[in-house]
Short mmCIF file of N, CA and C and ligand atoms in Angstrom, two decimals:
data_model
loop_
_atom_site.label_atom_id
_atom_site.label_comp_id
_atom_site.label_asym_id
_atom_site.label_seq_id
_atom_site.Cartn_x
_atom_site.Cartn_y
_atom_site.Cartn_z
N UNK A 286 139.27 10.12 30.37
CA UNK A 286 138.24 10.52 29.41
C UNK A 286 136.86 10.12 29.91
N UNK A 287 135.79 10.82 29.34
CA UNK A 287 134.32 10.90 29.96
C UNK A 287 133.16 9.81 29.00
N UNK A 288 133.58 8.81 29.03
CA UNK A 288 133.12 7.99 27.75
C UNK A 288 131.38 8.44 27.63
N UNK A 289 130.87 8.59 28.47
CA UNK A 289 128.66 9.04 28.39
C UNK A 289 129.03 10.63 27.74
N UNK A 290 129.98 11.27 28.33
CA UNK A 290 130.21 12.28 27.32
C UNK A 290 130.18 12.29 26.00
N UNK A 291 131.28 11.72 25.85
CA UNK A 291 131.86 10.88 24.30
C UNK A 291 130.70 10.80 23.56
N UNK A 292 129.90 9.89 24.40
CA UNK A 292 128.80 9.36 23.41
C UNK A 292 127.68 10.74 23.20
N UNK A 293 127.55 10.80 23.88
CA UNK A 293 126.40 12.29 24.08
C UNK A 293 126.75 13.13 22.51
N UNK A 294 127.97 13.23 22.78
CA UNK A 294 129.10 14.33 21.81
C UNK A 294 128.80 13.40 20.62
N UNK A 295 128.95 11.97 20.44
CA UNK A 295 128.45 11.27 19.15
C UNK A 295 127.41 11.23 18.48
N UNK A 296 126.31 11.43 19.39
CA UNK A 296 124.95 11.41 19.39
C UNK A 296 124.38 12.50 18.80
N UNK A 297 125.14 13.53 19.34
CA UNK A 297 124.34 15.06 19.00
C UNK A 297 125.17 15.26 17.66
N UNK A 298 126.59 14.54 17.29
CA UNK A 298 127.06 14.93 15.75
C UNK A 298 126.37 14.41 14.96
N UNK A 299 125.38 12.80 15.29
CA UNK A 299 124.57 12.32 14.52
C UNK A 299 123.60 13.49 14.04
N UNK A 300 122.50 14.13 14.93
CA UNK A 300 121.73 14.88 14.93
C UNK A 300 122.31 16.19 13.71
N UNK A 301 123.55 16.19 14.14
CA UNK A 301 123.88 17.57 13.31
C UNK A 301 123.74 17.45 11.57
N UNK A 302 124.60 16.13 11.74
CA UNK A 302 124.97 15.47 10.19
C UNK A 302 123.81 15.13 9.58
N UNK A 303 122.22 14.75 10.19
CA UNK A 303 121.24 14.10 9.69
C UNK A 303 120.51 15.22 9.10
N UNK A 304 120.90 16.08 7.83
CA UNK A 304 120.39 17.11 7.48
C UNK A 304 118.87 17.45 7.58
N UNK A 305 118.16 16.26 7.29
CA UNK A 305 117.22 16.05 6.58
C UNK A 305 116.53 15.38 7.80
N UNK A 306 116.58 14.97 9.06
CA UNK A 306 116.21 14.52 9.96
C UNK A 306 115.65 13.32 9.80
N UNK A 307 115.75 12.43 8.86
CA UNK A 307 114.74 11.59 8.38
C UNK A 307 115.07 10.36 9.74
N UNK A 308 116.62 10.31 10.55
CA UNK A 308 117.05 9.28 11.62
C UNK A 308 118.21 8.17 10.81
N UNK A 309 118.63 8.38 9.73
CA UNK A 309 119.99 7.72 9.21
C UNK A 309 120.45 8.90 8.17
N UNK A 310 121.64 8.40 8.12
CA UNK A 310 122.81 9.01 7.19
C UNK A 310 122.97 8.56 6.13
N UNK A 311 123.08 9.46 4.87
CA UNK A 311 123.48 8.94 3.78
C UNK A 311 123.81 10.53 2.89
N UNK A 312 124.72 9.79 1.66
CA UNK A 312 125.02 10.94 0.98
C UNK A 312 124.74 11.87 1.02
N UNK A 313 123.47 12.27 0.82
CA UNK A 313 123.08 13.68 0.63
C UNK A 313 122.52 14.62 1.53
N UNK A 314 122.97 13.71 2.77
CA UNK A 314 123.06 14.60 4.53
C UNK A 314 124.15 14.94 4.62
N UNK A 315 125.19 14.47 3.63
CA UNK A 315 126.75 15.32 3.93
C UNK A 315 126.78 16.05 2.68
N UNK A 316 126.12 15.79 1.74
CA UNK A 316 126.20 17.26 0.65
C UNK A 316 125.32 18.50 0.98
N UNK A 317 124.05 17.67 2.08
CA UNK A 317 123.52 19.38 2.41
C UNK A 317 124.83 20.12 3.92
N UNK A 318 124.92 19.49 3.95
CA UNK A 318 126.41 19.99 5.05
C UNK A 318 126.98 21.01 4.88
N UNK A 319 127.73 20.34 3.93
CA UNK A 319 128.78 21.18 2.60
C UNK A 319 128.09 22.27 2.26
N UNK A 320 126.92 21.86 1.92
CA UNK A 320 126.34 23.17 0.92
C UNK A 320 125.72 24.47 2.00
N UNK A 321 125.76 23.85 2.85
CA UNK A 321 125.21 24.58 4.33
C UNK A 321 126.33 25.69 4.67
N UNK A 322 127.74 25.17 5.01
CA UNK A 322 128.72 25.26 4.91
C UNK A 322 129.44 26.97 4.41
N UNK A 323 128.94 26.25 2.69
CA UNK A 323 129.10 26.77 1.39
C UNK A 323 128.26 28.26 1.77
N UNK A 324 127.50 28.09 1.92
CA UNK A 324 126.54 29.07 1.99
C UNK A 324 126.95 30.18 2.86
N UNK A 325 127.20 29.84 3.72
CA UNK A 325 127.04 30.40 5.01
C UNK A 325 128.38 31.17 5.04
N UNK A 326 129.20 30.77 4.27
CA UNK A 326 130.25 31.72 4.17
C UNK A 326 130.17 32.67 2.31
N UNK A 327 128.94 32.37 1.79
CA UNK A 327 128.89 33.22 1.05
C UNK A 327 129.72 32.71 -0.19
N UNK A 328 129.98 31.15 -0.57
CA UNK A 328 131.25 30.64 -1.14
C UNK A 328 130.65 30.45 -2.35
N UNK A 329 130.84 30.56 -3.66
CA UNK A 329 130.26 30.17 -4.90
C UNK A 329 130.62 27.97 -4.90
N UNK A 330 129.18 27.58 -5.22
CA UNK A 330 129.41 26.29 -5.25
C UNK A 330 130.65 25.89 -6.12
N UNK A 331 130.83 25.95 -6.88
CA UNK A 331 131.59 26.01 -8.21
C UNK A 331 133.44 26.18 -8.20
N UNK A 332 133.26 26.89 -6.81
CA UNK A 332 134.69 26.98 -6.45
C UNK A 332 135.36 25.89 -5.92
N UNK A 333 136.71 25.82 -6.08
CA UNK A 333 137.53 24.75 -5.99
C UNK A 333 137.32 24.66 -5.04
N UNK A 334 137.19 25.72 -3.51
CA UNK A 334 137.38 25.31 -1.94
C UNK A 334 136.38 24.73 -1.88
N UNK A 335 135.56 25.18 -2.32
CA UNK A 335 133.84 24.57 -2.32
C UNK A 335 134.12 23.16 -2.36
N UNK A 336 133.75 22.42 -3.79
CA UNK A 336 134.67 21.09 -4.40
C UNK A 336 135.18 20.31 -3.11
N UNK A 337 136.32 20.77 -3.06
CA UNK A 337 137.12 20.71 -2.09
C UNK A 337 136.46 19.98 -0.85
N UNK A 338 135.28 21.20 0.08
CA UNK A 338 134.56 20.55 1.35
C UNK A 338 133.87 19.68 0.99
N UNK A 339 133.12 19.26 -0.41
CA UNK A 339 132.40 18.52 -0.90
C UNK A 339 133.10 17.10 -0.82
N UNK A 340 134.03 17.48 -1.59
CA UNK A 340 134.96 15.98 -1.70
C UNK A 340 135.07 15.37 0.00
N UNK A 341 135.47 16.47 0.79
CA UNK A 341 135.79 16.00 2.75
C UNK A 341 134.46 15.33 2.78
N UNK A 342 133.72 15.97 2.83
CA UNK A 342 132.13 15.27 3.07
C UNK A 342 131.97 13.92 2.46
N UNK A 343 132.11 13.87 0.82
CA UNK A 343 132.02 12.97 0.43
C UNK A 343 132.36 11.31 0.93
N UNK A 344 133.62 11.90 1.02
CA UNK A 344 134.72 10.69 1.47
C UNK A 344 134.70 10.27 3.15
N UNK A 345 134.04 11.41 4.06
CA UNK A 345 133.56 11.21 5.44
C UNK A 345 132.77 9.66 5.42
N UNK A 346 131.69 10.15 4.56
CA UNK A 346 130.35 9.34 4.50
C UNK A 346 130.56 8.03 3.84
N UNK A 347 131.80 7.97 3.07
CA UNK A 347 132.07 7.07 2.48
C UNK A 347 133.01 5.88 3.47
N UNK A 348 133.87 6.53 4.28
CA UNK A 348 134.82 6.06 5.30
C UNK A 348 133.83 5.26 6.32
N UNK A 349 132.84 6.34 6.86
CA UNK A 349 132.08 6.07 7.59
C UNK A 349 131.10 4.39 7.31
N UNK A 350 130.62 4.88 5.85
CA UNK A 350 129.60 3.65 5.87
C UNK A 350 130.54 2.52 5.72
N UNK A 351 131.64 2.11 5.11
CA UNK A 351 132.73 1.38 4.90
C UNK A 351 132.69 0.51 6.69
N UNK A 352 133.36 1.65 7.20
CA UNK A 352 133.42 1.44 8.60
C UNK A 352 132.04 0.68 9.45
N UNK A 353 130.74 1.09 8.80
CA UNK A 353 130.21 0.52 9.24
C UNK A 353 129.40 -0.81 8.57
N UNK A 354 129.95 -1.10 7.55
CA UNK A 354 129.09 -2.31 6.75
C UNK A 354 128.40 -2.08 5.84
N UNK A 355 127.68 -0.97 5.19
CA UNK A 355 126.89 -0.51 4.50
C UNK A 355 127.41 -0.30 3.28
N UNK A 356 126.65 -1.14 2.74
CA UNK A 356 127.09 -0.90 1.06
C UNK A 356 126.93 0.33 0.65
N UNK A 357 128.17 0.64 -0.88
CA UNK A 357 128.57 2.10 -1.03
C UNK A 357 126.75 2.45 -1.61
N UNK A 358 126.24 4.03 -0.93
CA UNK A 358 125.04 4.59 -1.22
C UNK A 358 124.09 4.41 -0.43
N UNK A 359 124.20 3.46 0.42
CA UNK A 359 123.42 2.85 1.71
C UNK A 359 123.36 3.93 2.60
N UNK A 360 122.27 3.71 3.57
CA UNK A 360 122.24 4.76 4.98
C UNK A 360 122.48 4.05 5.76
N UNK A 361 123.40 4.81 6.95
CA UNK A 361 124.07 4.41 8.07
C UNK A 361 122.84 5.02 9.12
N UNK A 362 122.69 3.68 9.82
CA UNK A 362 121.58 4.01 11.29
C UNK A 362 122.36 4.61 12.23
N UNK A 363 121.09 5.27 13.27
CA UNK A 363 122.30 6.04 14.77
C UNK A 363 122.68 4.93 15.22
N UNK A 364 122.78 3.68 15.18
CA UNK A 364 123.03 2.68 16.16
C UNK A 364 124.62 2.22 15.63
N UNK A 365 124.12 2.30 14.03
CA UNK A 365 125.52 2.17 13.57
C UNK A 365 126.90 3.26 13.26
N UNK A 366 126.32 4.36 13.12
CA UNK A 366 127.18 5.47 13.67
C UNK A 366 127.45 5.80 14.99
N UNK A 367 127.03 5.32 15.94
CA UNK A 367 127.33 5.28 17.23
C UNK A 367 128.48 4.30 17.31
N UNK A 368 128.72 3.02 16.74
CA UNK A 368 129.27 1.99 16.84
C UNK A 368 130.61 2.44 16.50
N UNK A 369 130.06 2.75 15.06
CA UNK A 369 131.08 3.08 13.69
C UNK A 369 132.21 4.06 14.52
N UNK A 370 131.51 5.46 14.85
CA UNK A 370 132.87 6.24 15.55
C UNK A 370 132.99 5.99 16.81
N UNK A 371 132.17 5.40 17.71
CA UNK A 371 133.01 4.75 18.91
C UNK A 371 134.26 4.02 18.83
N UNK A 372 134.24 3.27 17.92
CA UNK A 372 135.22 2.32 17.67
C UNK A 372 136.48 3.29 17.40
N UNK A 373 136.04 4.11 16.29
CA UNK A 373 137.32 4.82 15.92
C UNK A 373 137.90 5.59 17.08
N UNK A 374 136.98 6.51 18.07
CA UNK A 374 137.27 6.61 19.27
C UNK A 374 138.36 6.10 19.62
N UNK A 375 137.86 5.23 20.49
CA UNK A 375 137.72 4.49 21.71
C UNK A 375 138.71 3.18 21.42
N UNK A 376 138.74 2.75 20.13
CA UNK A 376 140.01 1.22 19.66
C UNK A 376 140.59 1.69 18.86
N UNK A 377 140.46 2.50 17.89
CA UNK A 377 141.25 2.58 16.36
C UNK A 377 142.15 3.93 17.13
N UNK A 378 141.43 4.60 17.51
CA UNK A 378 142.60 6.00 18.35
C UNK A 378 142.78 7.26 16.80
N UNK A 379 143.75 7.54 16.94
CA UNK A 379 144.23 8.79 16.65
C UNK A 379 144.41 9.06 14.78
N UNK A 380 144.89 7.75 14.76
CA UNK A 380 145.04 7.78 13.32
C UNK A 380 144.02 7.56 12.58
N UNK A 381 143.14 6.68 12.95
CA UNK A 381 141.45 6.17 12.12
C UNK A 381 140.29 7.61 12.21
N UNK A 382 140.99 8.31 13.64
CA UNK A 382 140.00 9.31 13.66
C UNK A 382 140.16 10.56 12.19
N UNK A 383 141.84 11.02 12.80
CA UNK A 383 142.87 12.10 11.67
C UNK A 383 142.06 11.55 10.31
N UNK A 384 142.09 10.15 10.35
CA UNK A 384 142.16 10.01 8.77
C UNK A 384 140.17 9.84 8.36
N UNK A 385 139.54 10.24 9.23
CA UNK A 385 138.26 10.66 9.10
C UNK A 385 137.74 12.17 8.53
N UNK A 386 138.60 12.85 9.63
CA UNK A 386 138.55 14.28 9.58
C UNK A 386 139.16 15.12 9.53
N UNK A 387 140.40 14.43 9.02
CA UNK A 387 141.33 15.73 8.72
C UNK A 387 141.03 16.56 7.27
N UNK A 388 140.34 15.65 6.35
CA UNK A 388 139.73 15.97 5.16
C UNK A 388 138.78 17.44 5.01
N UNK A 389 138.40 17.61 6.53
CA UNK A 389 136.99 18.00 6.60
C UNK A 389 138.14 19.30 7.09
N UNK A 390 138.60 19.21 8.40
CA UNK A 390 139.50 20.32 8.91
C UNK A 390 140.11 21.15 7.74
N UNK A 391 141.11 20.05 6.62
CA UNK A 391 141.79 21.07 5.68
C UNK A 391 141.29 21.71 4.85
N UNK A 392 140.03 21.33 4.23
CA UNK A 392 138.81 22.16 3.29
C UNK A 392 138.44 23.20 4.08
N UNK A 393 138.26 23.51 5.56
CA UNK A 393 137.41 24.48 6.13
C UNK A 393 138.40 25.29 6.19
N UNK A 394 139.81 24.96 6.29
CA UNK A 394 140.91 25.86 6.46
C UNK A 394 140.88 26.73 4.51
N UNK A 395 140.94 25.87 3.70
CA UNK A 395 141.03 26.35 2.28
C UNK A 395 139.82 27.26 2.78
N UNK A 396 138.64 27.23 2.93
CA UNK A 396 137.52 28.41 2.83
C UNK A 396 137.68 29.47 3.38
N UNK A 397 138.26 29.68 4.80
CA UNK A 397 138.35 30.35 5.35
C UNK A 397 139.59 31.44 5.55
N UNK A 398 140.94 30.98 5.51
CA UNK A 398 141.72 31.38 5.18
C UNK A 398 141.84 32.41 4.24
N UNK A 399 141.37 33.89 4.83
CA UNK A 399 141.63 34.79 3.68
C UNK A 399 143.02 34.85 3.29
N UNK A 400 143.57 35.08 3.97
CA UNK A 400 144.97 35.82 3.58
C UNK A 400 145.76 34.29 3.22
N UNK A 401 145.47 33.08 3.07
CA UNK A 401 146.13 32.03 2.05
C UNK A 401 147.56 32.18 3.13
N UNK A 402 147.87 32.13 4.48
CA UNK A 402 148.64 31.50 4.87
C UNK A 402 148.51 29.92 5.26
N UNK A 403 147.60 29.68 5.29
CA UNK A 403 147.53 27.89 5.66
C UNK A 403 147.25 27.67 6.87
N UNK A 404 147.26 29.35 7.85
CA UNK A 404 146.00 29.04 9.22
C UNK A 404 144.98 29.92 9.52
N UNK A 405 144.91 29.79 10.44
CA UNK A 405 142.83 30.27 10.57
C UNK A 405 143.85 31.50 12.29
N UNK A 406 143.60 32.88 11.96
CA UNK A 406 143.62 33.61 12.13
C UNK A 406 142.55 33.99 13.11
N UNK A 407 142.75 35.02 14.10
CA UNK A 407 141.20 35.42 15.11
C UNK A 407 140.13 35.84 14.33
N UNK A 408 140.31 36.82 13.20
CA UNK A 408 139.45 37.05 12.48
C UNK A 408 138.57 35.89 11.56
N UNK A 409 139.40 35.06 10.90
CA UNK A 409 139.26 33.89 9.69
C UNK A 409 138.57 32.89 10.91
N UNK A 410 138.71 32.91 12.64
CA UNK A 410 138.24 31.65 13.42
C UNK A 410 136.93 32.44 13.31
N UNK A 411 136.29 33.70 13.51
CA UNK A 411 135.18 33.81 13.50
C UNK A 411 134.00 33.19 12.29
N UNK A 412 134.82 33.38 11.01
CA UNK A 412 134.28 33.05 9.95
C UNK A 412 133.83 31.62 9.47
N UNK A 413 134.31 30.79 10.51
CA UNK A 413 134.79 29.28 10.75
C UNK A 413 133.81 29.02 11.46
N UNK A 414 133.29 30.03 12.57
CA UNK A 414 132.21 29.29 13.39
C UNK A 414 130.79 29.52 13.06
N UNK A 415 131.06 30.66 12.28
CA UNK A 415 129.84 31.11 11.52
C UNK A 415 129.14 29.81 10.49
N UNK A 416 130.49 29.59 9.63
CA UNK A 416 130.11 28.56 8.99
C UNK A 416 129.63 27.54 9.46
N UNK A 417 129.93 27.12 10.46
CA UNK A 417 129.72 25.54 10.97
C UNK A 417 128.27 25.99 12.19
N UNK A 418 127.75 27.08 12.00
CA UNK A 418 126.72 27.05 12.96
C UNK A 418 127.17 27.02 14.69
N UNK A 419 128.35 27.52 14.70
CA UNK A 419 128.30 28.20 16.28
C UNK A 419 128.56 29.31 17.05
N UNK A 420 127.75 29.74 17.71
CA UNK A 420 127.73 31.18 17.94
C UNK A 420 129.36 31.81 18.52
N UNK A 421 129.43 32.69 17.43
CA UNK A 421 130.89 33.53 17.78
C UNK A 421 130.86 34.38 19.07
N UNK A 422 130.23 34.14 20.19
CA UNK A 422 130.34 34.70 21.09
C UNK A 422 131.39 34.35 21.71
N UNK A 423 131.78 33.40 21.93
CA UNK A 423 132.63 32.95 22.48
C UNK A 423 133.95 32.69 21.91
N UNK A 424 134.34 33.06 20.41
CA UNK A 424 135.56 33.21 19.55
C UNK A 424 136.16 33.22 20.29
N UNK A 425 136.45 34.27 21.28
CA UNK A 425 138.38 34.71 21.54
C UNK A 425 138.49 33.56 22.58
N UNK A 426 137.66 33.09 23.26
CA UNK A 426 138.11 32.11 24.43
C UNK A 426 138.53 30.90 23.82
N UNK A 427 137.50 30.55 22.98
CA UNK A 427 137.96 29.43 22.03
C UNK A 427 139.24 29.35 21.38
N UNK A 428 139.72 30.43 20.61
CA UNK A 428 140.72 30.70 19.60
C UNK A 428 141.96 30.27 21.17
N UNK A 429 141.55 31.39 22.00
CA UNK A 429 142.89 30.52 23.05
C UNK A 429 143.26 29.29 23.09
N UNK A 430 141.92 29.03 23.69
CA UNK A 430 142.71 27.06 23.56
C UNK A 430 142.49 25.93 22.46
N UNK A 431 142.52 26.76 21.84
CA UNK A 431 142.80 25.86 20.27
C UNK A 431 144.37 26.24 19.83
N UNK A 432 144.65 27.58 20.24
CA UNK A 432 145.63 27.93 19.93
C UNK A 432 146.97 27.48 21.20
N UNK A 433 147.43 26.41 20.94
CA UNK A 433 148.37 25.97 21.95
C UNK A 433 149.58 26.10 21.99
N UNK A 434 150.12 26.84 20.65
CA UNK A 434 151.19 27.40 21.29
C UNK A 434 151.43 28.58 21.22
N UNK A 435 150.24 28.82 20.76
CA UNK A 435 150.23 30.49 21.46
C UNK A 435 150.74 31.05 20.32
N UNK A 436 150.31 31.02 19.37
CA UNK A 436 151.44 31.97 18.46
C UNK A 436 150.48 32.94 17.81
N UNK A 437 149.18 32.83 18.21
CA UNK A 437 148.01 33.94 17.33
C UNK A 437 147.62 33.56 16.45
N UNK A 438 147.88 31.50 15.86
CA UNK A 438 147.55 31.60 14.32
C UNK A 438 146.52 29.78 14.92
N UNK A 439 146.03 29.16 14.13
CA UNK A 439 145.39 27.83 14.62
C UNK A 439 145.38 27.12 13.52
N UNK A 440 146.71 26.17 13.53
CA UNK A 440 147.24 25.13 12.34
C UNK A 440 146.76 23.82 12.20
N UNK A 441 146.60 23.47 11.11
CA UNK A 441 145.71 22.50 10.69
C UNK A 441 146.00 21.40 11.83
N UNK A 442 146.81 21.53 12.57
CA UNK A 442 147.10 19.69 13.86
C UNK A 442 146.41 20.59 14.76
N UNK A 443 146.62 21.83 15.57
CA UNK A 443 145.95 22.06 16.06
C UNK A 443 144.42 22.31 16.35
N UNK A 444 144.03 22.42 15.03
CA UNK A 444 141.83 22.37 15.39
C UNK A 444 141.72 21.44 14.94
N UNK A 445 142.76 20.11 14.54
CA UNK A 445 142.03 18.75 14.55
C UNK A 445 142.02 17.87 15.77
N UNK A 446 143.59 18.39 16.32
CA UNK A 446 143.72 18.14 17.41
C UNK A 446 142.37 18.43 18.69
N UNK A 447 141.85 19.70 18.89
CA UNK A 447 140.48 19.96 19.12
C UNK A 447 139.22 19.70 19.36
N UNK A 448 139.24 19.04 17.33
CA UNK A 448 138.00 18.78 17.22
C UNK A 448 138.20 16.98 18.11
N UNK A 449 139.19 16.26 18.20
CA UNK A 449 139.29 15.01 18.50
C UNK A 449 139.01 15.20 20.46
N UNK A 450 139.88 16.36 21.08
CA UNK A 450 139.52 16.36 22.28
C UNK A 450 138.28 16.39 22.81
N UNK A 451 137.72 17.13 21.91
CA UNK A 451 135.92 17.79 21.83
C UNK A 451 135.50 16.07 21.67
N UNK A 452 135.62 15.35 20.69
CA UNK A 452 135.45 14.25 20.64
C UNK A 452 135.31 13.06 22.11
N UNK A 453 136.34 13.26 22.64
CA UNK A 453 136.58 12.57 23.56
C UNK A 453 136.11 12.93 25.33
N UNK A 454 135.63 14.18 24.78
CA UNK A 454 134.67 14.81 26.19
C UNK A 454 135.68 15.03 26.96
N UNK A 455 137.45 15.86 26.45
CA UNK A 455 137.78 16.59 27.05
C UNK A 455 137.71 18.07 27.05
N UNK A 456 137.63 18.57 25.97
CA UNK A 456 137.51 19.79 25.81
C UNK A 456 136.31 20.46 25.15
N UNK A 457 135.76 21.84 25.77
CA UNK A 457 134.22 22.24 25.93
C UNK A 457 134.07 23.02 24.69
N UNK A 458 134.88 22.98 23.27
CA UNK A 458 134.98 24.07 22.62
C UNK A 458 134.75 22.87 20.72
N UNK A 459 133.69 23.99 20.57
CA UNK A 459 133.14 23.28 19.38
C UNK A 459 133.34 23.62 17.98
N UNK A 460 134.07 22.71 17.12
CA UNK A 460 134.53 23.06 16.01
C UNK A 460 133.97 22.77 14.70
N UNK A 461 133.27 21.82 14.45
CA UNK A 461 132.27 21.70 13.78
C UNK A 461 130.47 21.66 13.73
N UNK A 462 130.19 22.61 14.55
CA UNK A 462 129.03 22.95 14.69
C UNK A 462 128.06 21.84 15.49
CA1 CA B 148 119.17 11.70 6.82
CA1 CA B 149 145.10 32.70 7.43
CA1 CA B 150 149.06 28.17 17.01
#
C-alpha cells in the first residue's frame, strides 16, 4: 500500500466533506453532503432514502468526532481527521473502516437502485456518480472493476470494498466523489 497516497486520498476527502470550506468538520458539512447528494439525484428531502443518507452522514460525523475526541457537536480539525481515519486505516483495518461507511454505501444503494434489487446496475452506477460529483465519463471502466465477479450487478461488499481500496491508494476509481 501507498501510505502519501493514502493520505493525499484523506486529505482531499477532508476538502470534499468541508462543505462550507470554513477548514473543520462538523454537523452541518455532512448534512450539506446529504442534501447535495439529495439533490443531485432529484430525491424529495422527505423521503425515507433521503432520511436514510442523512442518518449515514449523521452517524459518519458522529463516529468520526467520537474517534477523534471531540465532544458530541464539536468540529473536527484536518489534523484531527487526518489522525482520526488514518488510524482507522492503517491500525483499526477493515472492520472500524466497514463500520464507518458502510452506512453511507447502503443509503446510496437505497437511492439509486431503481429497480429495488439491492444492487447498483450500469445504468443505476451512472446515477451514483452523478450524485457524488464524479464525472460519468469513465462509468463503464469503473463499473468493471468494481464489479469483481463479473456478474453485471455491484453489491453492497463490493463498492465498499472499493471505496476502502480507493482508500488505501490501491485502486484509481472514485466512489464517493
Ligand atoms: Ca466546515
Ligand atoms: Ca438495482
Ligand atoms: Ca458483481
Amino acid at each position: 500500500m501507498s501510505t502519501s497516497v493514502a493520505n493525499e486520498r484523506l486529505a482531499k476527502r477532508f476538502d470534499k466533506w468541508d462543505t462550507d470550506g470554513n477548514g473543520v468538520l462538523d454537523a452541518g458539512d455532512f448534512e450539506s453532503e446529504a442534501e447535495r447528494i439529495a439533490q443531485n439525484l432529484g430525491k424529495n428531502a422527505d423521503s425515507p432514502e433521503v432520511q436514510e443518507l442523512n442518518n449515514a452522514f449523521r452517524g459518519l460525523y458522529e463516529y468520526l468526532a467520537q474517534k477523534a475526541g471531540v465532544e458530541a457537536g464539536g468540529a473536527i480539525s484536518r489534523q484531527q481527521f487526518l489522525d482520526a481515519t488514518g488510524d482507522m486505516l492503517f491500525k483499526e483495518g477493515e472492520a472500524s473502516f466497514n463500520r464507518a461507511l458502510s452506512p453511507i454505501v447502503k443509503a446510496l444503494i437505497r437511492l439509486c437502485d431503481d429497480d429495488h434489487d439491492g444492487q447498483i446496475n450500469a445504468r443505476e452506477f451512472q446515477a451514483w456518480l452523478s450524485a457524488v460529483g464524479v464525472p460519468v465519463s469513465q462509468a463503464g471502466e469503473s463499473f468493471q472493476k468494481v464489479d469483481k465477479n463479473d456478474d453485471g450487478q455491484l453489491s453492497e461488499d463490493e463498492l465498499l470494498q472499493v471505496v476502502r481500496e480507493f482508500h488505501f491508494g490501491q485502486l484509481e476509481v472514485e466512489l464517493l466523489g
